[in-house]
Amino acid sequence: MRASLVEDAACAGTGTVFCRNCRFCTMVCPAGVRIPEVMTMINLSVAAGSADVRAGDLLRHTYAARTAGGPASACVGCHACDGRCPQGIPIIRQMARATLLFER
Ligand code: SF4
Ligand code: SF4
């Protein structure tokens, strides 16, 4: 499951998510998920060498601070963000990935 979460086309095989922080997604999210901040933390995790494994404590603390009030696990899977991302990022899948990386 974890591998498939990393292998989205939007990641281009690197695990990196090409979020441009446009925040189109956050405008429609009823759960207040801090989606761009979550994406940034995914990329930091990739840079640190953990694209698909539980992130280390420092990254987890940083994630908690940056996503306070709207962590990835707050995603309720409502699909309101589907098709909103100009980068084509499958947001729900990346929220599931971030939950595994930072919240489990
Ligand atoms: S699917 Fe998740 S991230 Fe997307 S709008 Fe719904 S709650 Fe927010
Ligand atoms: S719509 Fe896509 S590119 Fe824009 S902030 Fe959300 S995830 Fe990032």
XYZ file of C-alpha atoms and ligand atoms in Angstrom:
120
model
C 0.000 0.000 0.000
C 2.736 2.431 0.889
C 4.552 1.961 -2.406
C 1.411 2.729 -4.390
C 0.935 5.927 -2.422
C 4.372 7.098 -3.515
C 4.075 6.091 -7.148
C 1.492 8.608 -8.268
C 2.203 10.141 -11.658
C 2.302 13.524 -9.949
C 5.399 12.326 -8.105
C 7.266 11.520 -11.333
C 8.911 8.556 -9.690
C 10.754 10.621 -7.122
C 8.237 10.608 -4.313
C 8.214 14.401 -4.437
C 4.838 16.104 -4.748
C 4.802 19.120 -7.054
C 2.544 21.309 -4.954
C 2.747 24.995 -5.869
C 0.929 26.268 -2.788
C -1.855 27.829 -4.858
C -4.330 26.791 -2.155
C -7.166 26.060 -4.596
C -7.674 22.852 -2.666
C -7.899 24.474 0.731
C -10.701 26.736 -0.472
C -13.007 23.749 -0.842
C -11.871 21.502 1.993
C -14.597 21.268 4.649
C -12.214 19.652 7.107
C -9.682 22.459 7.056
C -6.861 20.139 6.146
C -3.659 22.111 5.737
C -3.018 20.452 2.410
C -0.083 22.513 1.075
C 1.693 22.275 4.411
C 1.191 18.523 4.378
C 2.653 18.393 0.859
C 5.663 20.418 1.984
C 6.285 17.968 4.790
C 6.035 15.024 2.410
C 8.733 16.652 0.291
C 10.929 17.275 3.313
C 10.520 13.638 4.215
C 11.589 12.606 0.718
C 14.621 14.905 0.955
C 15.481 13.287 4.265
C 15.398 9.879 2.649
C 12.089 8.571 3.917
C 9.676 8.723 1.004
C 7.578 5.833 2.196
C 8.599 4.943 5.706
C 7.682 6.438 9.028
C 9.384 9.805 9.315
C 11.846 10.545 12.098
C 10.988 12.405 15.275
C 12.217 15.824 14.127
C 10.129 15.675 10.972
C 7.143 14.439 12.933
C 7.402 17.333 15.390
C 7.742 19.819 12.543
C 4.783 18.254 10.795
C 2.663 18.528 13.940
C 3.498 22.217 14.293
C 2.946 23.093 10.643
C -0.325 21.219 10.289
C -1.808 22.045 13.677
C -5.585 22.140 13.389
C -5.601 20.392 10.037
C -3.393 17.298 9.828
C -3.694 14.857 6.954
C -5.673 12.461 9.121
C -8.468 15.054 9.340
C -9.283 14.294 5.695
C -12.743 12.761 5.578
C -12.459 11.610 1.968
C -15.275 13.834 0.773
C -13.668 14.277 -2.693
C -14.433 18.011 -2.735
C -10.819 18.602 -3.758
C -10.947 16.181 -6.677
C -9.930 17.943 -9.886
C -9.067 21.168 -8.074
C -5.320 20.769 -8.207
C -3.740 22.310 -11.318
C -0.742 20.082 -10.677
C -2.891 16.979 -10.923
C -1.946 15.799 -7.467
C -4.231 13.060 -6.132
C -4.794 14.817 -2.852
C -6.679 12.112 -0.974
C -3.970 9.563 -1.718
C -1.288 11.940 -0.526
C -3.214 12.632 2.675
C -3.264 8.887 3.308
C 0.456 8.748 2.604
C 1.197 11.617 4.999
C -0.890 10.002 7.709
C 1.321 6.927 7.454
C 4.506 8.977 7.365
C 3.798 11.342 10.213
C 0.862 10.235 12.314
C 1.227 6.493 12.854
S -11.097 14.771 0.374
Fe -10.002 15.312 2.267
S -8.499 16.888 1.666
Fe -10.013 16.725 -0.005
S -11.565 18.314 0.444
Fe -12.306 16.384 1.386
S -11.543 16.417 3.490
Fe -10.373 17.964 2.336
S -4.345 22.675 -5.394
Fe -2.551 21.318 -5.675
S -0.816 22.717 -6.075
Fe -2.477 23.943 -5.188
S -2.045 23.958 -2.962
Fe -3.481 22.250 -3.365
S -2.164 20.451 -3.657
Fe -0.853 22.269 -3.867
